[in-house]
Amino acid sequence: MQTATIRLETLSCPSCVAKIESALRQTKGIAEAKVLFHACKVKATFDENATNTERIANVLARLGYRTLGGYNNGPQK
């Protein structure tokens, strides 16, 4: 398992949290997703054999949330 923290543009409302977390949890390979609303970040734990940060960013883009790059990746701790 791998973790990634992905920065997003400013989130405008708390309902974005549920929308993003729900979509990511339904994405193949993602074990856990948590949106840090005030920090405008998404922290995801995923199986690196099934998905990667680029695919996660694509899910976010399809939802209408632009990522700001600079993914912070590392093994799950």
PDB file of C-alpha atoms in Angstrom:
ATOM      1  CA  MET A   1       0.000   0.000   0.000  1.00  0.00           C
ATOM      2  CA  GLN A   2       1.057   3.523  -0.816  1.00  0.00           C
ATOM      3  CA  THR A   3      -0.157   6.867   0.455  1.00  0.00           C
ATOM      4  CA  ALA A   4      -0.381  10.140  -1.415  1.00  0.00           C
ATOM      5  CA  THR A   5      -1.359  13.616  -0.380  1.00  0.00           C
ATOM      6  CA  ILE A   6      -2.730  15.638  -3.264  1.00  0.00           C
ATOM      7  CA  ARG A   7      -3.241  19.384  -3.096  1.00  0.00           C
ATOM      8  CA  LEU A   8      -6.437  20.832  -4.528  1.00  0.00           C
ATOM      9  CA  GLU A   9      -7.632  24.278  -5.410  1.00  0.00           C
ATOM     10  CA  THR A  10      -9.581  25.907  -2.613  1.00  0.00           C
ATOM     11  CA  LEU A  11     -12.628  23.874  -1.639  1.00  0.00           C
ATOM     12  CA  SER A  12     -15.726  26.019  -1.441  1.00  0.00           C
ATOM     13  CA  CYS A  13     -18.059  23.992   0.735  1.00  0.00           C
ATOM     14  CA  PRO A  14     -18.052  21.050   3.132  1.00  0.00           C
ATOM     15  CA  SER A  15     -20.274  19.007   0.799  1.00  0.00           C
ATOM     16  CA  CYS A  16     -17.234  18.699  -1.471  1.00  0.00           C
ATOM     17  CA  VAL A  17     -15.679  16.465   1.183  1.00  0.00           C
ATOM     18  CA  ALA A  18     -18.397  13.822   0.959  1.00  0.00           C
ATOM     19  CA  LYS A  19     -18.474  13.988  -2.840  1.00  0.00           C
ATOM     20  CA  ILE A  20     -14.722  13.476  -3.194  1.00  0.00           C
ATOM     21  CA  GLU A  21     -14.387  10.821  -0.503  1.00  0.00           C
ATOM     22  CA  SER A  22     -17.293   8.836  -1.908  1.00  0.00           C
ATOM     23  CA  ALA A  23     -15.935   8.892  -5.460  1.00  0.00           C
ATOM     24  CA  LEU A  24     -12.430   7.900  -4.410  1.00  0.00           C
ATOM     25  CA  ARG A  25     -13.623   5.068  -2.186  1.00  0.00           C
ATOM     26  CA  GLN A  26     -15.468   3.635  -5.179  1.00  0.00           C
ATOM     27  CA  THR A  27     -12.331   3.789  -7.307  1.00  0.00           C
ATOM     28  CA  LYS A  28     -10.539   0.498  -7.842  1.00  0.00           C
ATOM     29  CA  GLY A  29      -7.380   0.205  -5.774  1.00  0.00           C
ATOM     30  CA  ILE A  30      -8.127   2.946  -3.261  1.00  0.00           C
ATOM     31  CA  ALA A  31      -8.384   1.583   0.264  1.00  0.00           C
ATOM     32  CA  GLU A  32      -8.962   4.857   2.079  1.00  0.00           C
ATOM     33  CA  ALA A  33      -9.561   8.489   1.153  1.00  0.00           C
ATOM     34  CA  LYS A  34      -9.731  11.474   3.457  1.00  0.00           C
ATOM     35  CA  VAL A  35     -10.290  15.092   2.470  1.00  0.00           C
ATOM     36  CA  LEU A  36      -8.578  17.698   4.626  1.00  0.00           C
ATOM     37  CA  PHE A  37     -11.028  20.523   3.960  1.00  0.00           C
ATOM     38  CA  HIS A  38      -9.172  23.468   5.504  1.00  0.00           C
ATOM     39  CA  ALA A  39      -5.842  22.371   4.036  1.00  0.00           C
ATOM     40  CA  CYS A  40      -7.439  21.691   0.611  1.00  0.00           C
ATOM     41  CA  LYS A  41      -5.757  18.310   0.379  1.00  0.00           C
ATOM     42  CA  VAL A  42      -6.769  14.737  -0.271  1.00  0.00           C
ATOM     43  CA  LYS A  43      -4.935  11.934   1.465  1.00  0.00           C
ATOM     44  CA  ALA A  44      -5.364   8.550  -0.191  1.00  0.00           C
ATOM     45  CA  THR A  45      -4.098   5.092   0.623  1.00  0.00           C
ATOM     46  CA  PHE A  46      -4.026   2.856  -2.402  1.00  0.00           C
ATOM     47  CA  ASP A  47      -2.686  -0.341  -3.921  1.00  0.00           C
ATOM     48  CA  GLU A  48       0.079   0.845  -6.237  1.00  0.00           C
ATOM     49  CA  ASN A  49      -0.482  -2.233  -8.433  1.00  0.00           C
ATOM     50  CA  ALA A  50      -4.062  -1.139  -9.147  1.00  0.00           C
ATOM     51  CA  THR A  51      -3.861   2.657  -9.362  1.00  0.00           C
ATOM     52  CA  ASN A  52      -1.528   5.624  -9.006  1.00  0.00           C
ATOM     53  CA  THR A  53      -1.628   9.332  -8.195  1.00  0.00           C
ATOM     54  CA  GLU A  54      -2.246  10.287 -11.818  1.00  0.00           C
ATOM     55  CA  ARG A  55      -5.389   8.154 -11.936  1.00  0.00           C
ATOM     56  CA  ILE A  56      -6.525   9.588  -8.608  1.00  0.00           C
ATOM     57  CA  ALA A  57      -5.976  13.101  -9.978  1.00  0.00           C
ATOM     58  CA  ASN A  58      -8.058  12.139 -13.023  1.00  0.00           C
ATOM     59  CA  VAL A  59     -10.948  11.084 -10.767  1.00  0.00           C
ATOM     60  CA  LEU A  60     -10.721  14.436  -9.001  1.00  0.00           C
ATOM     61  CA  ALA A  61     -10.664  16.270 -12.336  1.00  0.00           C
ATOM     62  CA  ARG A  62     -13.778  14.431 -13.526  1.00  0.00           C
ATOM     63  CA  LEU A  63     -15.511  15.663 -10.358  1.00  0.00           C
ATOM     64  CA  GLY A  64     -14.475  19.212 -11.217  1.00  0.00           C
ATOM     65  CA  TYR A  65     -11.585  19.632  -8.790  1.00  0.00           C
ATOM     66  CA  ARG A  66      -8.263  20.729 -10.177  1.00  0.00           C
ATOM     67  CA  THR A  67      -5.147  19.362  -8.502  1.00  0.00           C
ATOM     68  CA  LEU A  68      -2.149  21.560  -7.910  1.00  0.00           C
ATOM     69  CA  GLY A  69       0.450  18.831  -8.432  1.00  0.00           C
ATOM     70  CA  GLY A  70       3.323  18.243  -6.097  1.00  0.00           C
ATOM     71  CA  TYR A  71       2.045  14.881  -4.975  1.00  0.00           C
ATOM     72  CA  ASN A  72       3.590  13.677  -1.784  1.00  0.00           C
ATOM     73  CA  ASN A  73       3.935   9.918  -2.076  1.00  0.00           C
ATOM     74  CA  GLY A  74       5.228   7.338   0.294  1.00  0.00           C
ATOM     75  CA  PRO A  75       4.642   3.911   1.675  1.00  0.00           C
ATOM     76  CA  GLN A  76       1.806   3.532   4.128  1.00  0.00           C
ATOM     77  CA  LYS A  77       2.919   4.001   7.705  1.00  0.00           C
TER      78      LYS A  77
END
